[in-house]
């Protein structure tokens, strides 16, 4: 049974498998069919604005009822009755507390839970003025009444009805978790008693914050005995954060987004509901699989039937059996068939990665997928296709490889088994077996290119990058642009031959730094991954430092927010530029003023290469561009930083130290690279020292020792000792 923390609703979510493979005891889903608008008496539910939804057996008849709060402060209950097709909802009744029938005139949310020590569930309403009211239940009638008097509680953020109730810290008291208009999620621990709840100051909920309209549900989604977070967000998606910690010390994993079962891709309700997504879950159609309902901004309520992984497996098997040859040609002209094929693989990938498939059953599912690869080598055991006839097959095959690769934790045995199964050869096999990278380019790269790629990637510390797939979109054709792949982490590089030169350094460098365009593009994209997937997790202080360096490079008049990653504080910056007479204060002239300011002296040398203006507006490129210089010629990048420092430009040395600190892995040595035209890579380890804060204090290379002293997190003093 799935426990809903707010209402403790028992509902069966499990698909009992009687086909394809032997049935496990239980299995859940991340995939849902296309939405159907919920109807009552043959009319769709449409309540004006901002509907929040809950499923709860209000009358204790064993059938879920639909509880709804709207944007005008009204609460309704649609009684559910069982039919052959599932649950049918009846004409609603108004929920009230004594004579109280309305809670404000704005966004409203509700829950039912035994929070005030009664034998039955109390009514909890979040409503206007960021207020939460707890109305205790009166009597034991099937259709409950609630006390008009309430326990009042004010939340800190702009909650607007977005909340749930759960015993998050397992102390026997139900807490409150709120979402907000701004996207933050806040936990209010209950410090009272079972009879008299009391809530103190809110605490950030495990750092979860999504841009706009976060709507939390706290449930044991994967039925492992620990509560998880499900979050509806403004953009129409729904994310699942599984608890990988313990009951008493929860720890949330990275989110997994719910998917469409029959077309692939992330489930997105925004086109149907508008902004805001208010999910709740129960098995409404009686097939043993969890279903989804959601309201939203436009006042409509939708139902989405859940689909179990076994159904996906059966559908995929039927699809291939029906099309033993010619599937690629059919997918090129039949968009619906293509969406179904990729959707099945994507849904299975999401399920296997979600933690919802029991370990004892995972092996059986994977075995069936491996059998399909062996049974249809024309589709899955080759690396080269005719892109004119079968433009989508490289992506389809790659998606199957990725599903199998992600099904188990990475290991050398797992890599070798997949390489054999998929028929990988040469450099493609080496990249997978040695580095855990699936290279997808329709077998177009030269053997020399795959060798050089393997060399460069092998020389990058494996702990600082986390890439699973490398694609070359230009060699995969238009079909790949229409229907790409989904992987845990991936990058795309340019479709270029080896041997094309590029000077990666600006004109004021002590000497030219010429490298190979194809290879430096690879280094650039790996640096993106290094920052995004590793920097945020392992070196958050360095991730934030990137933005501090941008502020430093832009000069004293440009101000960022205290949390630098939130970007430029435009109000302060505009005020400073107007005070100095740089801007005339007219909105019509601002964009040109800003561009001219950051592309003139003294900012031409404020970055190793490139426009400070560009990097401020595209900060993700600032760090990756440093890789262009570092992997072309690390020594030259250091020398450029020193010469610019001596000329009064201090930003470049800090940028060099940032990427060197990433690559050093907190040790006392770092690799220096030199990569020439043709992709040959020379690597040398150089020594470095650190101060008591862990910052790089000195580097020895090329017969010199460069020493650094810091003001905060930026270099203040530099000395060269020969």
XYZ file of C-alpha atoms in Angstrom:
722
model
C 0.000 0.000 0.000
C 1.121 3.567 -0.691
C 0.902 5.702 2.426
C -0.050 9.317 1.830
C 1.390 11.200 4.737
C -1.310 13.819 4.696
C -4.236 11.457 4.729
C -2.847 7.982 5.280
C -4.852 6.664 2.375
C -4.254 2.995 1.566
C -4.320 2.343 -2.128
C -2.908 -0.484 -4.214
C -0.395 0.731 -6.760
C 1.006 -2.500 -8.043
C 0.786 -4.218 -11.353
C 0.698 -7.998 -11.071
C 2.542 -9.203 -14.111
C 1.254 -12.175 -16.016
C 3.126 -11.792 -19.210
C 6.651 -11.401 -20.524
C 8.302 -12.256 -17.206
C 7.314 -13.760 -13.888
C 5.399 -11.422 -11.644
C 7.047 -9.696 -8.701
C 5.093 -9.096 -5.584
C 4.915 -5.343 -6.187
C 5.977 -2.757 -8.720
C 5.295 0.997 -9.182
C 5.498 3.407 -12.097
C 6.831 6.742 -13.287
C 4.871 6.683 -16.569
C 1.356 7.889 -17.283
C -1.030 7.868 -20.229
C -2.380 10.968 -21.910
C -4.661 13.096 -19.707
C -8.428 12.962 -19.589
C -10.400 15.814 -18.092
C -12.397 14.563 -15.115
C -16.145 14.803 -15.621
C -19.088 14.815 -13.237
C -22.521 14.094 -14.694
C -21.028 14.322 -18.201
C -19.633 17.793 -17.555
C -15.984 18.620 -17.066
C -14.849 20.070 -13.746
C -13.986 23.714 -14.427
C -13.783 25.909 -11.331
C -12.350 29.142 -12.621
C -8.842 29.307 -11.261
C -6.102 27.647 -9.211
C -7.544 24.290 -8.342
C -5.649 22.136 -5.867
C -6.592 18.463 -5.680
C -6.547 15.698 -3.064
C -7.713 12.084 -3.073
C -9.206 10.807 0.175
C -11.809 8.273 1.246
C -13.953 10.848 3.024
C -16.990 8.674 3.671
C -14.997 5.504 4.507
C -16.692 3.364 1.850
C -13.420 2.017 0.415
C -13.519 4.261 -2.688
C -11.466 7.402 -3.231
C -13.254 10.738 -3.198
C -11.962 13.861 -4.930
C -11.399 16.906 -2.719
C -10.887 20.232 -4.429
C -9.965 23.733 -3.284
C -10.299 26.597 -5.742
C -8.937 30.083 -6.242
C -11.869 31.723 -4.449
C -11.477 29.952 -1.116
C -14.120 27.228 -1.669
C -13.733 23.558 -0.722
C -15.652 20.769 -2.491
C -15.890 16.998 -2.125
C -16.827 14.833 -5.123
C -17.922 11.442 -3.784
C -16.411 8.494 -5.619
C -18.285 5.333 -6.601
C -16.843 2.198 -8.177
C -17.678 1.301 -11.791
C -16.312 -1.159 -14.352
C -13.992 1.527 -15.704
C -12.812 2.725 -12.312
C -14.016 5.505 -10.028
C -16.890 7.770 -11.053
C -17.268 11.074 -9.196
C -20.647 12.451 -8.151
C -22.163 15.897 -7.726
C -20.041 17.727 -5.151
C -20.914 18.842 -1.677
C -19.326 21.870 -0.021
C -16.936 21.204 2.812
C -17.455 23.512 5.740
C -16.380 24.067 9.317
C -19.441 24.920 11.347
C -20.927 27.918 9.577
C -17.688 28.641 7.760
C -17.989 27.790 4.054
C -15.278 29.954 2.532
C -11.592 30.529 3.328
C -10.649 33.916 1.963
C -10.930 34.895 -1.689
C -7.652 33.643 -3.107
C -5.590 30.503 -3.688
C -6.517 27.691 -1.323
C -5.286 24.192 -0.542
C -6.530 21.478 1.783
C -5.558 18.247 3.490
C -7.145 15.799 5.905
C -5.022 14.305 8.665
C -5.229 13.383 12.340
C -3.117 16.301 13.515
C -4.967 17.477 16.633
C -5.318 14.244 18.570
C -8.816 13.191 17.535
C -9.829 9.723 16.493
C -10.579 10.953 12.996
C -8.927 13.270 10.476
C -9.011 17.023 10.891
C -9.464 19.560 8.111
C -6.352 21.590 7.326
C -6.668 24.557 4.972
C -3.968 26.840 3.601
C -5.465 30.083 2.365
C -5.063 33.805 1.858
C -2.596 35.765 3.916
C -0.243 32.766 4.126
C -2.433 31.349 6.874
C -3.006 27.672 7.690
C -6.136 26.818 9.674
C -6.643 23.487 11.459
C -10.291 22.603 12.082
C -10.795 19.602 14.353
C -13.247 16.908 13.343
C -16.539 16.655 15.231
C -18.356 13.351 15.703
C -17.932 10.093 13.862
C -20.465 10.474 11.049
C -19.583 9.191 7.585
C -19.766 12.705 6.153
C -17.757 14.676 8.680
C -18.327 17.997 10.330
C -15.518 20.199 11.543
C -15.211 22.778 14.270
C -15.561 26.378 13.142
C -12.918 27.373 15.657
C -9.449 26.639 14.396
C -5.792 26.475 15.304
C -4.116 29.228 13.284
C -0.589 29.147 11.922
C 1.219 31.629 9.659
C 3.884 30.464 7.203
C 6.851 32.546 6.146
C 6.737 32.278 2.388
C 4.104 32.992 -0.238
C 2.477 29.580 0.183
C -0.855 30.264 -1.569
C -2.397 26.886 -0.758
C 0.637 24.797 -1.644
C 1.353 22.488 1.272
C 1.269 18.975 2.670
C 1.246 17.339 6.081
C 3.697 14.619 7.115
C 5.747 13.336 10.031
C 8.986 14.152 8.249
C 11.344 13.642 11.205
C 9.535 10.561 12.559
C 8.911 11.985 16.027
C 5.246 10.979 16.073
C 3.972 14.493 15.276
C 2.698 15.660 11.916
C 4.702 18.518 10.422
C 3.807 20.944 7.651
C 5.740 21.277 4.383
C 4.922 24.241 2.162
C 5.670 25.210 -1.394
C 5.514 28.773 -2.609
C 4.982 31.098 -5.523
C 8.747 31.702 -5.658
C 9.529 27.982 -5.696
C 11.083 27.429 -2.268
C 10.051 24.419 -0.169
C 9.925 24.953 3.606
C 9.565 22.464 6.475
C 7.774 23.513 9.681
C 8.455 20.904 12.374
C 5.671 20.295 14.884
C 7.027 21.104 18.352
C 3.706 20.699 20.168
C 1.867 17.600 21.336
C -0.434 15.074 19.605
C -3.392 17.080 20.975
C -2.047 20.595 20.453
C 0.175 21.090 17.418
C 2.597 24.005 17.418
C 4.868 25.088 14.603
C 7.982 27.185 14.839
C 10.128 28.852 12.235
C 10.380 27.183 8.884
C 13.533 25.446 7.677
C 14.700 25.016 4.064
C 13.606 21.587 2.876
C 16.845 19.860 1.847
C 17.764 22.753 -0.409
C 14.862 22.035 -2.796
C 13.788 25.139 -4.691
C 12.252 25.160 -8.162
C 11.419 28.244 -10.142
C 7.866 29.231 -9.368
C 4.816 27.554 -7.930
C 6.312 24.581 -6.130
C 3.552 22.266 -4.892
C 4.741 19.471 -2.540
C 3.306 16.019 -1.852
C 4.962 13.957 0.869
C 4.358 10.242 0.273
C 6.227 6.955 0.382
C 6.407 6.862 -3.389
C 8.605 3.768 -3.770
C 7.182 1.908 -0.797
C 10.446 1.416 1.032
C 9.069 2.644 4.361
C 10.539 6.152 3.970
C 8.696 9.304 2.972
C 9.681 10.940 -0.329
C 8.961 14.308 -1.940
C 6.867 14.714 -5.084
C 6.877 18.258 -6.435
C 4.585 19.856 -8.986
C 6.130 22.983 -10.542
C 5.115 25.977 -12.600
C 6.248 24.559 -15.919
C 3.799 21.676 -15.754
C 6.248 18.942 -14.787
C 6.190 16.698 -11.722
C 9.429 15.650 -10.025
C 10.052 12.767 -7.621
C 12.780 13.131 -4.976
C 13.334 9.707 -3.411
C 14.579 9.521 0.169
C 17.929 7.726 0.057
C 18.630 8.381 3.732
C 16.774 6.930 6.683
C 13.384 7.440 8.287
C 14.852 9.716 10.968
C 17.533 11.327 8.817
C 16.058 11.776 5.352
C 18.291 12.551 2.373
C 16.789 13.377 -1.001
C 18.218 12.043 -4.236
C 18.338 14.070 -7.433
C 14.847 14.373 -8.900
C 13.332 12.151 -11.561
C 10.652 13.671 -13.754
C 7.433 11.773 -14.436
C 6.974 10.800 -18.088
C 4.335 10.256 -20.736
C 3.979 6.534 -21.309
C 3.005 6.620 -24.953
C 5.028 9.378 -26.572
C 8.197 9.710 -24.545
C 9.538 12.795 -22.850
C 8.702 14.513 -19.626
C 5.084 14.668 -18.555
C 4.038 18.305 -18.939
C 0.611 19.580 -17.922
C 1.187 23.261 -18.568
C -0.576 23.288 -21.950
C -3.631 21.782 -20.205
C -3.569 23.283 -16.696
C -1.627 26.484 -17.227
C 0.861 27.534 -14.544
C 0.891 25.517 -11.330
C 0.619 21.751 -11.029
C -1.089 20.153 -8.014
C -0.568 16.381 -8.157
C -2.031 13.572 -6.085
C -1.929 9.794 -6.534
C -4.094 6.695 -6.094
C -5.162 3.659 -8.097
C -8.440 4.960 -9.491
C -9.021 2.577 -12.411
C -8.414 -0.569 -10.368
C -5.616 -2.056 -12.468
C -3.183 -2.137 -9.549
C -1.012 0.723 -10.854
C -0.818 4.193 -9.357
C -2.749 6.884 -11.266
C -2.276 10.640 -11.230
C -4.663 13.575 -10.918
C -3.764 17.241 -11.056
C -5.414 20.624 -10.992
C -3.848 23.920 -11.972
C -4.234 27.598 -12.715
C -7.160 27.345 -15.137
C -9.462 25.457 -12.740
C -9.545 22.170 -14.668
C -8.796 18.732 -13.208
C -7.148 15.941 -15.217
C -6.737 12.194 -14.743
C -3.728 10.220 -16.063
C -3.650 6.442 -15.885
C -0.399 4.899 -14.664
C 1.411 2.303 -16.769
C 3.620 -0.389 -15.213
C 7.030 -1.397 -16.560
C 5.755 -4.817 -17.574
C 3.207 -3.262 -19.866
C 6.013 -1.239 -21.437
C 8.026 -4.415 -21.933
C 5.086 -6.223 -23.496
C 4.311 -3.276 -25.798
C 7.951 -3.064 -26.907
C 8.042 -6.795 -27.591
C 4.842 -6.556 -29.638
C 6.184 -3.566 -31.563
C 9.340 -5.438 -32.571
C 7.501 -8.689 -33.281
C 5.108 -6.821 -35.566
C 8.006 -5.090 -37.325
C 10.878 -7.623 -37.521
C 12.215 -5.676 -40.523
C 11.550 -2.242 -41.860
C 10.931 -0.489 -38.542
C 13.418 2.240 -39.400
C 11.701 3.006 -42.701
C 8.275 3.098 -41.012
C 9.468 5.435 -38.234
C 10.772 7.897 -40.838
C 7.215 8.560 -42.084
C 4.996 7.586 -39.141
C 5.459 10.124 -36.362
C 3.002 8.358 -34.049
C 4.854 5.042 -34.399
C 8.166 6.811 -33.762
C 6.818 8.489 -30.646
C 5.524 5.150 -29.374
C 8.845 3.360 -29.975
C 10.984 5.985 -28.266
C 8.368 6.503 -25.563
C 8.509 2.828 -24.572
C 12.288 2.882 -24.178
C 12.226 6.213 -22.361
C 9.564 5.018 -19.941
C 11.489 1.847 -19.152
C 14.637 3.904 -18.656
C 12.823 6.184 -16.192
C 11.379 3.225 -14.305
C 14.690 1.377 -13.998
C 16.430 4.561 -12.832
C 13.711 5.608 -10.415
C 14.276 3.109 -7.637
C 10.725 1.812 -8.096
C 11.653 -1.557 -9.600
C 12.490 -4.145 -6.920
C 16.043 -5.425 -7.208
C 14.924 -9.020 -7.448
C 12.799 -8.111 -10.451
C 15.205 -5.746 -12.203
C 17.423 -8.604 -13.410
C 14.464 -10.301 -15.056
C 13.396 -7.139 -16.867
C 16.956 -6.486 -18.070
C 17.265 -10.094 -19.233
C 14.190 -9.657 -21.408
C 15.617 -6.458 -22.897
C 18.936 -8.186 -23.629
C 17.019 -10.957 -25.362
C 15.321 -8.388 -27.595
C 18.722 -6.937 -28.576
C 19.952 -10.419 -29.521
C 16.703 -11.259 -31.314
C 16.787 -8.094 -33.458
C 20.469 -7.451 -34.327
C 19.354 -5.506 -37.404
C 18.134 -2.783 -35.025
C 20.385 -2.983 -31.998
C 23.656 -4.729 -32.882
C 25.116 -2.326 -35.392
C 26.561 1.200 -35.396
C 25.975 2.357 -38.988
C 22.680 3.129 -40.786
C 21.538 4.746 -44.021
C 20.331 8.096 -42.700
C 18.240 8.751 -45.813
C 16.195 5.565 -45.352
C 16.312 5.139 -41.581
C 17.127 8.550 -40.087
C 15.952 7.669 -36.552
C 17.588 4.286 -36.081
C 20.936 5.523 -34.666
C 19.009 7.227 -31.842
C 16.657 4.255 -31.351
C 19.536 1.801 -31.002
C 21.454 4.196 -28.761
C 18.419 4.607 -26.507
C 18.255 0.822 -26.030
C 21.982 0.715 -25.180
C 21.498 3.548 -22.677
C 18.545 1.814 -21.011
C 20.656 -1.311 -20.522
C 23.706 0.680 -19.410
C 21.767 2.614 -16.772
C 19.934 -0.446 -15.461
C 22.803 -1.322 -13.108
C 25.570 0.553 -11.292
C 28.596 1.142 -13.467
C 31.285 -1.578 -13.459
C 33.872 -2.923 -15.894
C 32.005 -6.236 -16.207
C 28.765 -4.383 -16.943
C 30.499 -2.295 -19.637
C 32.093 -5.311 -21.303
C 28.823 -7.223 -21.354
C 27.024 -4.311 -23.041
C 29.849 -3.807 -25.560
C 29.616 -7.469 -26.590
C 25.829 -7.416 -26.727
C 25.683 -4.265 -28.868
C 28.550 -5.347 -31.147
C 30.794 -2.368 -30.384
C 34.205 -2.496 -32.092
C 37.449 -0.526 -32.145
C 37.473 2.861 -30.454
C 33.762 2.688 -29.688
C 34.365 -0.460 -27.650
C 37.387 1.102 -25.908
C 35.480 4.257 -24.954
C 32.705 2.174 -23.417
C 34.814 -0.477 -21.687
C 37.602 1.785 -20.402
C 35.700 5.000 -19.660
C 32.001 4.148 -19.489
C 31.161 6.429 -22.429
C 28.757 5.496 -25.231
C 29.925 7.325 -28.379
C 27.003 7.959 -30.763
C 27.890 9.321 -34.215
C 26.557 6.733 -36.722
C 30.070 5.246 -36.870
C 31.393 8.293 -38.749
C 34.462 9.316 -36.737
C 37.819 8.042 -37.915
C 39.692 5.425 -35.947
C 42.297 8.111 -35.153
C 39.607 10.368 -33.699
C 38.337 7.741 -31.269
C 41.926 6.987 -30.208
C 42.662 10.678 -29.551
C 39.350 11.111 -27.704
C 40.167 8.150 -25.469
C 43.615 9.568 -24.749
C 42.323 13.009 -23.763
C 39.477 11.660 -21.621
C 41.824 9.170 -19.939
C 44.120 12.043 -18.974
C 41.310 14.029 -17.370
C 40.743 13.030 -13.730
C 37.719 10.710 -13.892
C 36.356 11.936 -10.584
C 35.735 15.454 -11.920
C 33.636 14.591 -14.981
C 30.585 12.402 -15.306
C 29.661 11.898 -18.959
C 27.721 8.836 -20.089
C 27.107 9.663 -23.765
C 28.938 11.716 -26.371
C 26.911 12.528 -29.464
C 27.913 14.190 -32.738
C 24.638 15.671 -33.878
C 26.008 16.792 -37.222
C 26.848 13.196 -38.149
C 23.488 11.853 -36.995
C 21.389 13.865 -39.435
C 17.996 15.525 -39.285
C 16.386 12.438 -37.772
C 18.403 12.876 -34.586
C 17.282 16.497 -34.316
C 13.653 15.353 -34.587
C 14.015 12.515 -32.100
C 17.064 12.624 -29.847
C 18.099 10.432 -26.956
C 17.764 10.657 -23.212
C 20.730 9.796 -20.985
C 21.709 10.442 -17.402
C 24.524 12.790 -18.504
C 25.654 13.577 -22.010
C 27.415 16.130 -24.212
C 27.344 16.949 -27.926
C 30.413 17.877 -29.980
C 31.020 19.291 -33.453
C 31.121 17.157 -36.588
C 34.645 18.094 -37.693
C 37.692 16.146 -38.847
C 40.970 16.142 -36.977
C 43.603 18.588 -38.100
C 41.693 21.866 -38.192
C 43.755 24.470 -36.287
C 42.533 27.108 -33.880
C 44.426 29.696 -31.849
C 42.778 29.406 -28.438
C 44.572 32.424 -26.954
C 44.105 36.196 -27.313
C 46.606 38.388 -29.104
C 48.388 39.518 -25.923
C 49.456 35.964 -25.019
C 53.251 35.483 -24.713
C 53.087 33.123 -27.708
C 50.493 31.496 -29.966
C 48.507 28.599 -28.622
C 47.261 26.548 -31.546
C 45.157 23.434 -30.990
C 42.730 21.095 -32.769
C 39.139 22.340 -33.100
C 37.534 18.892 -32.815
C 39.453 17.993 -29.685
C 39.187 21.321 -27.939
C 35.431 21.200 -28.518
C 35.428 17.873 -26.648
C 37.393 19.425 -23.758
C 35.005 22.395 -23.725
C 31.920 20.205 -23.445
C 33.467 17.987 -20.763
C 34.172 21.180 -18.799
C 30.453 22.025 -18.971
C 29.746 18.645 -17.431
C 32.545 19.131 -14.890
C 30.953 22.322 -13.629
C 27.316 21.241 -13.692
C 27.400 17.654 -12.469
C 30.482 17.665 -10.265
C 30.983 21.270 -9.257
C 27.568 21.655 -7.734
C 27.985 18.428 -5.730
C 31.648 18.109 -4.768
C 32.990 21.651 -4.990
C 30.060 24.036 -4.377
C 32.465 26.717 -3.168
C 34.206 26.666 -6.558
C 30.877 26.631 -8.389
C 29.934 29.885 -6.653
C 33.432 31.297 -7.195
C 32.841 31.308 -10.956
C 30.217 34.015 -10.453
C 32.380 35.925 -8.002
C 35.073 36.007 -10.675
C 32.616 37.357 -13.226
C 31.728 40.171 -10.843
C 35.429 40.860 -10.340
C 36.065 40.871 -14.095
C 33.190 43.295 -14.702
C 34.593 45.944 -12.410
C 33.502 47.678 -9.228
C 30.380 49.281 -10.697
C 28.769 45.944 -11.589
C 27.168 44.233 -8.592
C 25.865 40.690 -8.249
C 23.357 39.422 -5.705
C 24.803 38.133 -2.378
C 24.283 34.608 -3.718
C 26.353 35.206 -6.826
C 24.751 32.481 -8.917
C 21.512 34.508 -8.887
C 23.265 36.864 -11.294
C 23.623 40.622 -11.656
C 21.823 42.953 -9.289
C 20.553 45.196 -12.055
C 19.080 47.806 -9.761
C 22.408 48.510 -8.042
C 24.389 48.210 -11.265
C 22.185 50.683 -13.141
C 22.337 53.100 -10.209
C 26.162 52.922 -10.202
C 26.498 53.457 -13.947
C 24.088 56.380 -13.860
C 25.937 57.950 -10.901
C 29.205 57.787 -12.850
C 27.621 59.373 -15.912
C 28.030 56.261 -18.048
C 24.284 55.787 -18.547
C 21.725 58.544 -19.159
C 18.992 56.723 -17.231
C 16.831 56.093 -20.318
C 15.521 52.547 -20.789
C 15.897 52.894 -24.553
C 19.667 53.347 -24.275
C 20.406 50.795 -21.559
C 21.141 47.714 -23.678
C 23.661 49.480 -25.881
C 25.231 51.276 -22.888
C 25.678 48.004 -21.036
C 27.203 46.240 -24.046
C 29.596 49.068 -24.833
C 30.658 49.374 -21.199
C 31.707 45.746 -20.793
C 33.365 45.489 -24.181
C 35.646 48.501 -23.718
C 38.698 49.107 -21.593
C 39.421 48.159 -18.845
C 37.510 44.931 -19.522
C 39.184 43.724 -22.723
C 41.668 41.753 -20.666
C 39.379 40.817 -17.806
C 38.838 37.314 -19.115
C 41.307 34.818 -20.529
C 39.431 34.902 -23.789
C 36.086 36.280 -24.865
C 33.685 39.052 -23.983
C 32.837 39.724 -20.341
C 29.449 40.927 -21.590
C 28.801 37.532 -23.195
C 29.878 35.557 -20.131
C 27.731 37.550 -17.723
C 24.688 36.746 -19.829
C 25.841 33.156 -20.493
C 27.787 32.277 -17.318
C 27.815 28.570 -18.153
C 30.167 29.405 -21.025
C 32.639 31.293 -18.845
C 33.983 28.200 -17.121
C 33.873 25.956 -20.196
C 35.832 28.537 -22.192
C 38.634 28.355 -19.638
C 39.035 24.725 -20.716
C 39.834 25.904 -24.242
C 43.000 27.507 -22.934
C 43.827 25.035 -20.174
C 43.754 21.950 -22.378
C 45.400 23.707 -25.304
C 48.392 24.811 -23.215
C 48.148 25.015 -19.428
C 51.610 26.544 -19.077
C 50.794 29.273 -21.570
C 47.523 30.008 -19.749
C 49.479 30.439 -16.513
C 52.049 32.689 -18.204
C 49.282 34.825 -19.706
C 47.731 35.237 -16.281
C 51.077 36.341 -14.833
C 51.872 38.834 -17.624
C 48.395 40.339 -17.402
C 48.798 40.642 -13.638
C 52.038 42.517 -14.154
C 50.182 44.848 -16.555
C 47.506 45.556 -13.925
C 44.808 43.077 -15.096
C 44.136 40.663 -12.241
C 41.186 38.583 -13.430
C 42.964 36.068 -15.673
C 45.147 34.505 -12.963
C 42.095 33.878 -10.816
C 40.398 32.155 -13.746
C 43.415 29.934 -14.292
C 43.458 28.957 -10.618
C 39.733 28.142 -10.692
C 40.020 25.430 -13.332
C 43.341 24.213 -11.918
C 41.645 23.791 -8.539
C 38.866 21.703 -10.093
C 41.328 19.426 -11.856
C 43.646 19.043 -8.861
C 40.957 17.176 -6.892
C 42.021 18.914 -3.645
C 45.500 17.291 -3.913
C 48.969 18.872 -4.076
C 49.477 18.273 -7.770
C 47.672 19.041 -11.003
C 48.098 17.988 -14.621
C 49.262 20.499 -17.202
C 48.172 19.809 -20.785
C 49.447 20.732 -24.222
C 47.347 19.661 -27.199
C 48.359 20.330 -30.781
C 46.725 20.190 -34.183
C 45.728 16.587 -34.802
C 44.779 16.054 -31.152
C 48.089 14.779 -29.764
C 48.123 15.380 -26.011
C 51.187 15.904 -23.833
C 50.566 15.766 -20.079
C 52.831 16.752 -17.194
C 52.128 16.742 -13.466
C 53.147 19.929 -11.615
C 53.356 20.503 -7.866
C 51.265 22.957 -5.911
C 50.752 23.945 -2.293
C 47.711 25.079 -0.366
C 47.047 27.476 2.498
C 45.027 26.585 5.592
C 41.791 27.395 3.690
C 42.625 24.902 0.955
C 43.338 27.590 -1.666
C 46.244 27.118 -4.075
C 49.138 29.032 -2.495
C 51.877 28.246 -5.027
C 52.524 26.380 -8.255
C 55.890 25.201 -9.566
C 56.270 24.787 -13.315
C 58.766 25.435 -16.085
C 61.490 26.344 -13.630
C 59.464 28.964 -11.755
C 57.482 29.113 -8.572
C 54.447 31.413 -8.622
C 53.124 32.355 -5.155
C 49.654 33.706 -4.352
C 48.091 35.520 -1.425
C 44.336 36.011 -1.208
C 41.883 38.698 -0.186
C 38.835 36.577 0.529
C 38.629 34.128 -2.348
C 40.509 36.159 -4.981
C 44.245 36.614 -5.439
C 45.516 39.868 -3.930
C 49.258 39.400 -4.296
C 51.338 37.466 -6.862
C 55.091 36.765 -6.787
C 57.251 34.953 -9.330
C 60.297 33.207 -7.848
C 62.840 31.964 -10.407
